[in-house]
């Protein structure tokens, strides 16, 4: 029962993470690229204020629940859950080391002006965004595979025999 609850939490958190990043990649980034630069910078800076806590919380819960699931399972299930946990950790590290520093620059640009090389910096932000989206989606897919697998013989509940 504990493993099933943990698996549900890992699926929920990783699904929310993959969904948020997927929505951003499919809808926000193309919109960012379609509007004037000053509008993009202002909206991007405001959006990052909102995303800071919620996205970090989703990444933390997704990573911790997936890794905890890996410690409580065996064999192939452990490998799948552990890989999902490492992929969500990769999403966090990509965000923290790639996107967040650029977000800080974007926030400054929104108040002043963008530098001459802003297009290259924004392309790099999008590359980091694509990478974290891919790692989160892959982690979610792995946890779905794990949830759909039939339980192994050592994890099956014994059936009650009729009296």
GROMACS .gro file of N, CA and C in nm:
model
  489
    1UNK      N    1   0.082  -0.120   0.000
    1UNK     CA    2   0.000   0.000   0.000
    1UNK      C    3   0.087   0.127   0.000
    2UNK      N    4   0.192   0.128   0.082
    2UNK     CA    5   0.281   0.244   0.090
    2UNK      C    6   0.346   0.270  -0.046
    3UNK      N    7   0.386   0.164  -0.114
    3UNK     CA    8   0.450   0.180  -0.246
    3UNK      C    9   0.350   0.239  -0.345
    4UNK      N   10   0.225   0.195  -0.341
    4UNK     CA   11   0.124   0.246  -0.434
    4UNK      C   12   0.098   0.395  -0.410
    5UNK      N   13   0.092   0.437  -0.286
    5UNK     CA   14   0.072   0.579  -0.255
    5UNK      C   15   0.191   0.663  -0.301
    6UNK      N   16   0.309   0.613  -0.278
    6UNK     CA   17   0.429   0.683  -0.322
    6UNK      C   18   0.435   0.688  -0.474
    7UNK      N   19   0.395   0.580  -0.536
    7UNK     CA   20   0.391   0.577  -0.683
    7UNK      C   21   0.290   0.680  -0.735
    8UNK      N   22   0.176   0.690  -0.669
    8UNK     CA   23   0.076   0.790  -0.708
    8UNK      C   24   0.128   0.932  -0.691
    9UNK      N   25   0.198   0.959  -0.582
    9UNK     CA   26   0.256   1.091  -0.560
    9UNK      C   27   0.362   1.123  -0.665
   10UNK      N   28   0.447   1.025  -0.695
   10UNK     CA   29   0.551   1.045  -0.797
   10UNK      C   30   0.487   1.072  -0.933
   11UNK      N   31   0.383   0.997  -0.966
   11UNK     CA   32   0.313   1.019  -1.093
   11UNK      C   33   0.249   1.158  -1.097
   12UNK      N   34   0.183   1.196  -0.990
   12UNK     CA   35   0.117   1.327  -0.986
   12UNK      C   36   0.218   1.440  -1.001
   13UNK      N   37   0.322   1.438  -0.919
   13UNK     CA   38   0.420   1.547  -0.921
   13UNK      C   39   0.494   1.553  -1.054
   14UNK      N   40   0.532   1.437  -1.105
   14UNK     CA   41   0.606   1.434  -1.231
   14UNK      C   42   0.514   1.471  -1.347
   15UNK      N   43   0.389   1.431  -1.340
   15UNK     CA   44   0.292   1.470  -1.443
   15UNK      C   45   0.268   1.620  -1.445
   16UNK      N   46   0.256   1.679  -1.325
   16UNK     CA   47   0.240   1.825  -1.318
   16UNK      C   48   0.363   1.896  -1.373
   17UNK      N   49   0.480   1.845  -1.339
   17UNK     CA   50   0.604   1.905  -1.387
   17UNK      C   51   0.614   1.896  -1.539
   18UNK      N   52   0.591   1.777  -1.591
   18UNK     CA   53   0.598   1.757  -1.737
   18UNK      C   54   0.490   1.840  -1.807
   19UNK      N   55   0.372   1.847  -1.748
   19UNK     CA   56   0.264   1.926  -1.807
   19UNK      C   57   0.296   2.075  -1.810
   20UNK      N   58   0.351   2.124  -1.701
   20UNK     CA   59   0.386   2.267  -1.695
   20UNK      C   60   0.496   2.300  -1.797
   21UNK      N   61   0.599   2.218  -1.799
   21UNK     CA   62   0.707   2.242  -1.895
   21UNK      C   63   0.658   2.222  -2.039
   22UNK      N   64   0.575   2.121  -2.059
   22UNK     CA   65   0.521   2.095  -2.194
   22UNK      C   66   0.434   2.210  -2.242
   23UNK      N   67   0.350   2.263  -2.154
   23UNK     CA   68   0.267   2.378  -2.188
   23UNK      C   69   0.355   2.497  -2.223
   24UNK      N   70   0.458   2.518  -2.144
   24UNK     CA   71   0.549   2.629  -2.171
   24UNK      C   72   0.616   2.616  -2.306
   25UNK      N   73   0.664   2.496  -2.336
   25UNK     CA   74   0.734   2.474  -2.464
   25UNK      C   75   0.638   2.485  -2.583
   26UNK      N   76   0.517   2.434  -2.567
   26UNK     CA   77   0.422   2.432  -2.679
   26UNK      C   78   0.347   2.564  -2.697
   27UNK      N   79   0.327   2.639  -2.589
   27UNK     CA   80   0.243   2.758  -2.597
   27UNK      C   81   0.314   2.889  -2.559
   28UNK      N   82   0.383   2.889  -2.446
   28UNK     CA   83   0.444   3.013  -2.402
   28UNK      C   84   0.561   3.057  -2.490
   29UNK      N   85   0.651   2.964  -2.520
   29UNK     CA   86   0.769   3.002  -2.600
   29UNK      C   87   0.728   3.055  -2.738
   30UNK      N   88   0.638   2.987  -2.811
   30UNK     CA   89   0.597   3.046  -2.939
   30UNK      C   90   0.530   3.183  -2.923
   31UNK      N   91   0.457   3.202  -2.814
   31UNK     CA   92   0.395   3.332  -2.789
   31UNK      C   93   0.502   3.436  -2.758
   32UNK      N   94   0.600   3.399  -2.675
   32UNK     CA   95   0.712   3.489  -2.648
   32UNK      C   96   0.775   3.536  -2.779
   33UNK      N   97   0.791   3.444  -2.872
   33UNK     CA   98   0.858   3.476  -2.997
   33UNK      C   99   0.769   3.555  -3.094
   34UNK      N  100   0.639   3.559  -3.068
   34UNK     CA  101   0.547   3.627  -3.160
   34UNK      C  102   0.517   3.771  -3.121
   35UNK      N  103   0.546   3.805  -2.996
   35UNK     CA  104   0.513   3.941  -2.949
   35UNK      C  105   0.637   4.029  -2.953
   36UNK      N  106   0.619   4.161  -2.946
   36UNK     CA  107   0.735   4.251  -2.941
   36UNK      C  108   0.825   4.219  -2.821
   37UNK      N  109   0.953   4.243  -2.836
   37UNK     CA  110   1.052   4.208  -2.734
   37UNK      C  111   1.020   4.268  -2.598
   38UNK      N  112   0.981   4.395  -2.592
   38UNK     CA  113   0.954   4.457  -2.462
   38UNK      C  114   0.838   4.387  -2.390
   39UNK      N  115   0.739   4.344  -2.465
   39UNK     CA  116   0.626   4.271  -2.407
   39UNK      C  117   0.672   4.136  -2.355
   40UNK      N  118   0.753   4.066  -2.436
   40UNK     CA  119   0.805   3.936  -2.394
   40UNK      C  120   0.884   3.949  -2.264
   41UNK      N  121   0.972   4.047  -2.258
   41UNK     CA  122   1.056   4.062  -2.140
   41UNK      C  123   0.974   4.092  -2.016
   42UNK      N  124   0.876   4.180  -2.028
   42UNK     CA  125   0.790   4.214  -1.914
   42UNK      C  126   0.711   4.092  -1.868
   43UNK      N  127   0.650   4.022  -1.962
   43UNK     CA  128   0.570   3.906  -1.927
   43UNK      C  129   0.658   3.795  -1.870
   44UNK      N  130   0.772   3.771  -1.931
   44UNK     CA  131   0.864   3.668  -1.886
   44UNK      C  132   0.908   3.695  -1.742
   45UNK      N  133   0.945   3.818  -1.712
   45UNK     CA  134   0.989   3.855  -1.577
   45UNK      C  135   0.876   3.832  -1.475
   46UNK      N  136   0.755   3.869  -1.508
   46UNK     CA  137   0.642   3.849  -1.417
   46UNK      C  138   0.609   3.701  -1.400
   47UNK      N  139   0.616   3.627  -1.508
   47UNK     CA  140   0.587   3.484  -1.503
   47UNK      C  141   0.686   3.411  -1.413
   48UNK      N  142   0.811   3.451  -1.418
   48UNK     CA  143   0.913   3.385  -1.336
   48UNK      C  144   0.891   3.409  -1.187
   49UNK      N  145   0.832   3.522  -1.152
   49UNK     CA  146   0.799   3.547  -1.012
   49UNK      C  147   0.699   3.442  -0.963
   50UNK      N  148   0.602   3.411  -1.047
   50UNK     CA  149   0.498   3.315  -1.011
   50UNK      C  150   0.551   3.172  -1.013
   51UNK      N  151   0.637   3.143  -1.109
   51UNK     CA  152   0.687   3.007  -1.126
   51UNK      C  153   0.789   2.965  -1.022
   52UNK      N  154   0.858   3.061  -0.963
   52UNK     CA  155   0.968   3.030  -0.873
   52UNK      C  156   0.935   2.924  -0.770
   53UNK      N  157   0.832   2.946  -0.693
   53UNK     CA  158   0.797   2.855  -0.584
   53UNK      C  159   0.726   2.731  -0.636
   54UNK      N  160   0.628   2.747  -0.722
   54UNK     CA  161   0.549   2.632  -0.765
   54UNK      C  162   0.632   2.531  -0.844
   55UNK      N  163   0.717   2.578  -0.933
   55UNK     CA  164   0.795   2.485  -1.015
   55UNK      C  165   0.904   2.418  -0.932
   56UNK      N  166   0.966   2.492  -0.842
   56UNK     CA  167   1.067   2.429  -0.756
   56UNK      C  168   1.003   2.324  -0.666
   57UNK      N  169   0.884   2.352  -0.616
   57UNK     CA  170   0.814   2.254  -0.533
   57UNK      C  171   0.780   2.129  -0.614
   58UNK      N  172   0.731   2.147  -0.736
   58UNK     CA  173   0.697   2.032  -0.820
   58UNK      C  174   0.822   1.950  -0.851
   59UNK      N  175   0.933   2.017  -0.880
   59UNK     CA  176   1.057   1.945  -0.909
   59UNK      C  177   1.107   1.870  -0.786
   60UNK      N  178   1.097   1.931  -0.669
   60UNK     CA  179   1.142   1.865  -0.546
   60UNK      C  180   1.057   1.743  -0.515
   61UNK      N  181   0.925   1.758  -0.521
   61UNK     CA  182   0.837   1.645  -0.490
   61UNK      C  183   0.853   1.534  -0.593
   62UNK      N  184   0.865   1.571  -0.721
   62UNK     CA  185   0.883   1.469  -0.826
   62UNK      C  186   1.013   1.393  -0.805
   63UNK      N  187   1.120   1.464  -0.776
   63UNK     CA  188   1.250   1.398  -0.756
   63UNK      C  189   1.250   1.312  -0.631
   64UNK      N  190   1.208   1.368  -0.520
   64UNK     CA  191   1.213   1.294  -0.393
   64UNK      C  192   1.120   1.173  -0.393
   65UNK      N  193   1.000   1.189  -0.447
   65UNK     CA  194   0.908   1.075  -0.448
   65UNK      C  195   0.955   0.965  -0.542
   66UNK      N  196   1.013   1.002  -0.655
   66UNK     CA  197   1.064   0.901  -0.748
   66UNK      C  198   1.184   0.826  -0.688
   67UNK      N  199   1.273   0.900  -0.624
   67UNK     CA  200   1.389   0.835  -0.562
   67UNK      C  201   1.349   0.751  -0.441
   68UNK      N  202   1.251   0.798  -0.365
   68UNK     CA  203   1.200   0.718  -0.253
   68UNK      C  204   1.135   0.589  -0.305
   69UNK      N  205   1.062   0.602  -0.414
   69UNK     CA  206   1.002   0.483  -0.477
   69UNK      C  207   1.111   0.384  -0.519
   70UNK      N  208   1.219   0.436  -0.571
   70UNK     CA  209   1.331   0.349  -0.612
   70UNK      C  210   1.389   0.273  -0.493
   71UNK      N  211   1.394   0.338  -0.377
   71UNK     CA  212   1.451   0.269  -0.260
   71UNK      C  213   1.358   0.161  -0.205
   72UNK      N  214   1.229   0.173  -0.232
   72UNK     CA  215   1.132   0.076  -0.179
   72UNK      C  216   1.098  -0.036  -0.276
   73UNK      N  217   1.147  -0.028  -0.397
   73UNK     CA  218   1.117  -0.132  -0.496
   73UNK      C  219   1.244  -0.210  -0.528
   74UNK      N  220   1.228  -0.310  -0.613
   74UNK     CA  221   1.341  -0.396  -0.649
   74UNK      C  222   1.351  -0.411  -0.799
   75UNK      N  223   1.465  -0.461  -0.838
   75UNK     CA  224   1.493  -0.502  -0.975
   75UNK      C  225   1.460  -0.393  -1.076
   76UNK      N  226   1.382  -0.429  -1.176
   76UNK     CA  227   1.353  -0.337  -1.286
   76UNK      C  228   1.273  -0.215  -1.239
   77UNK      N  229   1.183  -0.234  -1.144
   77UNK     CA  230   1.105  -0.121  -1.091
   77UNK      C  231   1.198  -0.019  -1.026
   78UNK      N  232   1.298  -0.067  -0.955
   78UNK     CA  233   1.395   0.023  -0.892
   78UNK      C  234   1.470   0.103  -0.999
   79UNK      N  235   1.510   0.036  -1.104
   79UNK     CA  236   1.583   0.103  -1.213
   79UNK      C  237   1.495   0.209  -1.279
   80UNK      N  238   1.371   0.176  -1.306
   80UNK     CA  239   1.279   0.270  -1.371
   80UNK      C  240   1.253   0.391  -1.282
   81UNK      N  241   1.219   0.366  -1.155
   81UNK     CA  242   1.190   0.477  -1.063
   81UNK      C  243   1.315   0.562  -1.038
   82UNK      N  244   1.429   0.497  -1.023
   82UNK     CA  245   1.554   0.570  -1.003
   82UNK      C  246   1.590   0.657  -1.123
   83UNK      N  247   1.570   0.603  -1.242
   83UNK     CA  248   1.596   0.681  -1.362
   83UNK      C  249   1.502   0.801  -1.371
   84UNK      N  250   1.376   0.780  -1.337
   84UNK     CA  251   1.280   0.891  -1.336
   84UNK      C  252   1.324   0.998  -1.235
   85UNK      N  253   1.369   0.955  -1.118
   85UNK     CA  254   1.416   1.050  -1.018
   85UNK      C  255   1.537   1.129  -1.066
   86UNK      N  256   1.629   1.062  -1.131
   86UNK     CA  257   1.747   1.130  -1.183
   86UNK      C  258   1.711   1.226  -1.296
   87UNK      N  259   1.612   1.189  -1.377
   87UNK     CA  260   1.568   1.278  -1.484
   87UNK      C  261   1.500   1.403  -1.430
   88UNK      N  262   1.421   1.388  -1.324
   88UNK     CA  263   1.359   1.508  -1.266
   88UNK      C  264   1.466   1.593  -1.196
   89UNK      N  265   1.567   1.530  -1.140
   89UNK     CA  266   1.680   1.605  -1.084
   89UNK      C  267   1.752   1.681  -1.196
   90UNK      N  268   1.766   1.618  -1.312
   90UNK     CA  269   1.827   1.685  -1.427
   90UNK      C  270   1.742   1.806  -1.470
   91UNK      N  271   1.610   1.793  -1.463
   91UNK     CA  272   1.522   1.908  -1.493
   91UNK      C  273   1.550   2.022  -1.396
   92UNK      N  274   1.564   1.987  -1.268
   92UNK     CA  275   1.592   2.090  -1.167
   92UNK      C  276   1.727   2.157  -1.194
   93UNK      N  277   1.830   2.076  -1.217
   93UNK     CA  278   1.964   2.132  -1.239
   93UNK      C  279   1.970   2.217  -1.365
   94UNK      N  280   1.901   2.173  -1.470
   94UNK     CA  281   1.896   2.251  -1.594
   94UNK      C  282   1.828   2.385  -1.567
   95UNK      N  283   1.720   2.381  -1.492
   95UNK     CA  284   1.648   2.504  -1.459
   95UNK      C  285   1.736   2.596  -1.375
   96UNK      N  286   1.791   2.540  -1.269
   96UNK     CA  287   1.868   2.620  -1.174
   96UNK      C  288   1.996   2.677  -1.234
   97UNK      N  289   2.066   2.596  -1.313
   97UNK     CA  290   2.195   2.638  -1.367
   97UNK      C  291   2.186   2.700  -1.506
   98UNK      N  292   2.076   2.673  -1.577
   98UNK     CA  293   2.061   2.724  -1.713
   98UNK      C  294   1.959   2.835  -1.724
   99UNK      N  295   1.834   2.804  -1.694
   99UNK     CA  296   1.726   2.900  -1.712
   99UNK      C  297   1.726   3.014  -1.610
  100UNK      N  298   1.747   2.981  -1.483
  100UNK     CA  299   1.735   3.083  -1.378
  100UNK      C  300   1.835   3.199  -1.396
  101UNK      N  301   1.962   3.171  -1.426
  101UNK     CA  302   2.052   3.286  -1.448
  101UNK      C  303   2.007   3.375  -1.564
  102UNK      N  304   1.955   3.313  -1.669
  102UNK     CA  305   1.907   3.392  -1.783
  102UNK      C  306   1.780   3.467  -1.743
  103UNK      N  307   1.695   3.406  -1.661
  103UNK     CA  308   1.576   3.475  -1.612
  103UNK      C  309   1.614   3.603  -1.537
  104UNK      N  310   1.723   3.595  -1.459
  104UNK     CA  311   1.771   3.714  -1.388
  104UNK      C  312   1.811   3.824  -1.484
  105UNK      N  313   1.874   3.786  -1.593
  105UNK     CA  314   1.913   3.886  -1.694
  105UNK      C  315   1.790   3.944  -1.761
  106UNK      N  316   1.692   3.858  -1.792
  106UNK     CA  317   1.569   3.904  -1.856
  106UNK      C  318   1.497   4.004  -1.766
  107UNK      N  319   1.497   3.977  -1.637
  107UNK     CA  320   1.434   4.069  -1.542
  107UNK      C  321   1.500   4.207  -1.549
  108UNK      N  322   1.633   4.208  -1.559
  108UNK     CA  323   1.705   4.336  -1.572
  108UNK      C  324   1.671   4.404  -1.704
  109UNK      N  325   1.666   4.327  -1.812
  109UNK     CA  326   1.636   4.384  -1.944
  109UNK      C  327   1.498   4.446  -1.946
  110UNK      N  328   1.403   4.383  -1.873
  110UNK     CA  329   1.266   4.436  -1.871
  110UNK      C  330   1.263   4.576  -1.811
  111UNK      N  331   1.357   4.604  -1.722
  111UNK     CA  332   1.363   4.736  -1.658
  111UNK      C  333   1.449   4.835  -1.735
  112UNK      N  334   1.541   4.784  -1.816
  112UNK     CA  335   1.632   4.872  -1.892
  112UNK      C  336   1.612   4.846  -2.041
  113UNK      N  337   1.706   4.776  -2.100
  113UNK     CA  338   1.692   4.735  -2.240
  113UNK      C  339   1.777   4.610  -2.263
  114UNK      N  340   1.741   4.536  -2.366
  114UNK     CA  341   1.812   4.412  -2.397
  114UNK      C  342   1.944   4.444  -2.467
  115UNK      N  343   2.047   4.363  -2.440
  115UNK     CA  344   2.176   4.386  -2.506
  115UNK      C  345   2.170   4.343  -2.652
  116UNK      N  346   2.274   4.376  -2.726
  116UNK     CA  347   2.279   4.344  -2.869
  116UNK      C  348   2.271   4.194  -2.894
  117UNK      N  349   2.325   4.111  -2.803
  117UNK     CA  350   2.325   3.966  -2.823
  117UNK      C  351   2.206   3.897  -2.756
  118UNK      N  352   2.099   3.972  -2.730
  118UNK     CA  353   1.983   3.916  -2.660
  118UNK      C  354   1.921   3.797  -2.733
  119UNK      N  355   1.919   3.797  -2.865
  119UNK     CA  356   1.857   3.687  -2.939
  119UNK      C  357   1.929   3.555  -2.912
  120UNK      N  358   2.060   3.558  -2.906
  120UNK     CA  359   2.138   3.437  -2.877
  120UNK      C  360   2.114   3.389  -2.734
  121UNK      N  361   2.105   3.483  -2.641
  121UNK     CA  362   2.080   3.447  -2.501
  121UNK      C  363   1.940   3.387  -2.487
  122UNK      N  364   1.842   3.444  -2.555
  122UNK     CA  365   1.705   3.390  -2.551
  122UNK      C  366   1.698   3.253  -2.617
  123UNK      N  367   1.777   3.230  -2.724
  123UNK     CA  368   1.783   3.098  -2.786
  123UNK      C  369   1.841   2.995  -2.688
  124UNK      N  370   1.941   3.037  -2.612
  124UNK     CA  371   2.001   2.948  -2.512
  124UNK      C  372   1.897   2.914  -2.404
  125UNK      N  373   1.818   3.014  -2.361
  125UNK     CA  374   1.712   2.989  -2.264
  125UNK      C  375   1.615   2.884  -2.319
  126UNK      N  376   1.579   2.897  -2.446
  126UNK     CA  377   1.487   2.802  -2.509
  126UNK      C  378   1.548   2.663  -2.517
  127UNK      N  379   1.678   2.653  -2.543
  127UNK     CA  380   1.746   2.523  -2.545
  127UNK      C  381   1.739   2.458  -2.407
  128UNK      N  382   1.768   2.534  -2.303
  128UNK     CA  383   1.756   2.481  -2.167
  128UNK      C  384   1.611   2.441  -2.138
  129UNK      N  385   1.516   2.521  -2.183
  129UNK     CA  386   1.375   2.490  -2.164
  129UNK      C  387   1.337   2.360  -2.233
  130UNK      N  388   1.386   2.341  -2.356
  130UNK     CA  389   1.358   2.215  -2.428
  130UNK      C  390   1.419   2.096  -2.355
  131UNK      N  391   1.539   2.113  -2.303
  131UNK     CA  392   1.606   2.004  -2.232
  131UNK      C  393   1.530   1.966  -2.105
  132UNK      N  394   1.490   2.063  -2.025
  132UNK     CA  395   1.418   2.031  -1.902
  132UNK      C  396   1.280   1.974  -1.932
  133UNK      N  397   1.220   2.018  -2.040
  133UNK     CA  398   1.091   1.961  -2.080
  133UNK      C  399   1.107   1.815  -2.119
  134UNK      N  400   1.209   1.786  -2.197
  134UNK     CA  401   1.235   1.648  -2.240
  134UNK      C  402   1.265   1.557  -2.121
  135UNK      N  403   1.346   1.603  -2.027
  135UNK     CA  404   1.378   1.518  -1.912
  135UNK      C  405   1.254   1.495  -1.825
  136UNK      N  406   1.173   1.597  -1.806
  136UNK     CA  407   1.051   1.581  -1.726
  136UNK      C  408   0.951   1.488  -1.795
  137UNK      N  409   0.932   1.505  -1.925
  137UNK     CA  410   0.839   1.418  -1.998
  137UNK      C  411   0.887   1.273  -1.998
  138UNK      N  412   1.017   1.252  -2.012
  138UNK     CA  413   1.070   1.116  -2.010
  138UNK      C  414   1.051   1.054  -1.872
  139UNK      N  415   1.075   1.130  -1.766
  139UNK     CA  416   1.054   1.080  -1.630
  139UNK      C  417   0.907   1.041  -1.610
  140UNK      N  418   0.817   1.125  -1.656
  140UNK     CA  419   0.674   1.095  -1.644
  140UNK      C  420   0.638   0.969  -1.721
  141UNK      N  421   0.689   0.956  -1.842
  141UNK     CA  422   0.662   0.836  -1.922
  141UNK      C  423   0.714   0.710  -1.852
  142UNK      N  424   0.831   0.719  -1.792
  142UNK     CA  425   0.886   0.603  -1.720
  142UNK      C  426   0.797   0.564  -1.602
  143UNK      N  427   0.747   0.663  -1.530
  143UNK     CA  428   0.659   0.632  -1.417
  143UNK      C  429   0.525   0.576  -1.462
  144UNK      N  430   0.478   0.618  -1.578
  144UNK     CA  431   0.356   0.558  -1.634
  144UNK      C  432   0.382   0.411  -1.668
  145UNK      N  433   0.495   0.384  -1.731
  145UNK     CA  434   0.532   0.246  -1.763
  145UNK      C  435   0.537   0.163  -1.635
  146UNK      N  436   0.597   0.218  -1.532
  146UNK     CA  437   0.606   0.148  -1.404
  146UNK      C  438   0.468   0.121  -1.346
  147UNK      N  439   0.380   0.218  -1.353
  147UNK     CA  440   0.245   0.202  -1.298
  147UNK      C  441   0.163   0.100  -1.377
  148UNK      N  442   0.189   0.087  -1.506
  148UNK     CA  443   0.112  -0.006  -1.589
  148UNK      C  444   0.166  -0.149  -1.586
  149UNK      N  445   0.285  -0.166  -1.532
  149UNK     CA  446   0.343  -0.301  -1.524
  149UNK      C  447   0.265  -0.386  -1.426
  150UNK      N  448   0.247  -0.513  -1.460
  150UNK     CA  449   0.184  -0.600  -1.360
  150UNK      C  450   0.278  -0.619  -1.241
  151UNK      N  451   0.224  -0.632  -1.120
  151UNK     CA  452   0.311  -0.650  -1.004
  151UNK      C  453   0.391  -0.779  -1.017
  152UNK      N  454   0.514  -0.777  -0.969
  152UNK     CA  455   0.595  -0.899  -0.972
  152UNK      C  456   0.539  -0.996  -0.869
  153UNK      N  457   0.578  -1.121  -0.879
  153UNK     CA  458   0.522  -1.224  -0.790
  153UNK      C  459   0.553  -1.196  -0.644
  154UNK      N  460   0.667  -1.132  -0.614
  154UNK     CA  461   0.699  -1.104  -0.474
  154UNK      C  462   0.624  -0.983  -0.420
  155UNK      N  463   0.555  -0.907  -0.506
  155UNK     CA  464   0.480  -0.791  -0.460
  155UNK      C  465   0.330  -0.815  -0.459
  156UNK      N  466   0.285  -0.927  -0.514
  156UNK     CA  467   0.141  -0.954  -0.520
  156UNK      C  468   0.088  -0.983  -0.380
  157UNK      N  469  -0.033  -0.937  -0.357
  157UNK     CA  470  -0.100  -0.963  -0.230
  157UNK      C  471  -0.153  -1.106  -0.231
  158UNK      N  472  -0.138  -1.178  -0.122
  158UNK     CA  473  -0.195  -1.314  -0.119
  158UNK      C  474  -0.347  -1.307  -0.123
  159UNK      N  475  -0.405  -1.400  -0.193
  159UNK     CA  476  -0.552  -1.407  -0.201
  159UNK      C  477  -0.605  -1.488  -0.084
  160UNK      N  478  -0.716  -1.443  -0.032
  160UNK     CA  479  -0.779  -1.517   0.078
  160UNK      C  480  -0.841  -1.646   0.023
  161UNK      N  481  -0.823  -1.752   0.095
  161UNK     CA  482  -0.884  -1.878   0.052
  161UNK      C  483  -1.020  -1.890   0.115
  162UNK      N  484  -1.116  -1.942   0.037
  162UNK     CA  485  -1.252  -1.955   0.092
  162UNK      C  486  -1.253  -2.053   0.209
  163UNK      N  487  -1.336  -2.025   0.308
  163UNK     CA  488  -1.343  -2.110   0.427
  163UNK      C  489  -1.436  -2.225   0.406
   0.00000   0.00000   0.00000
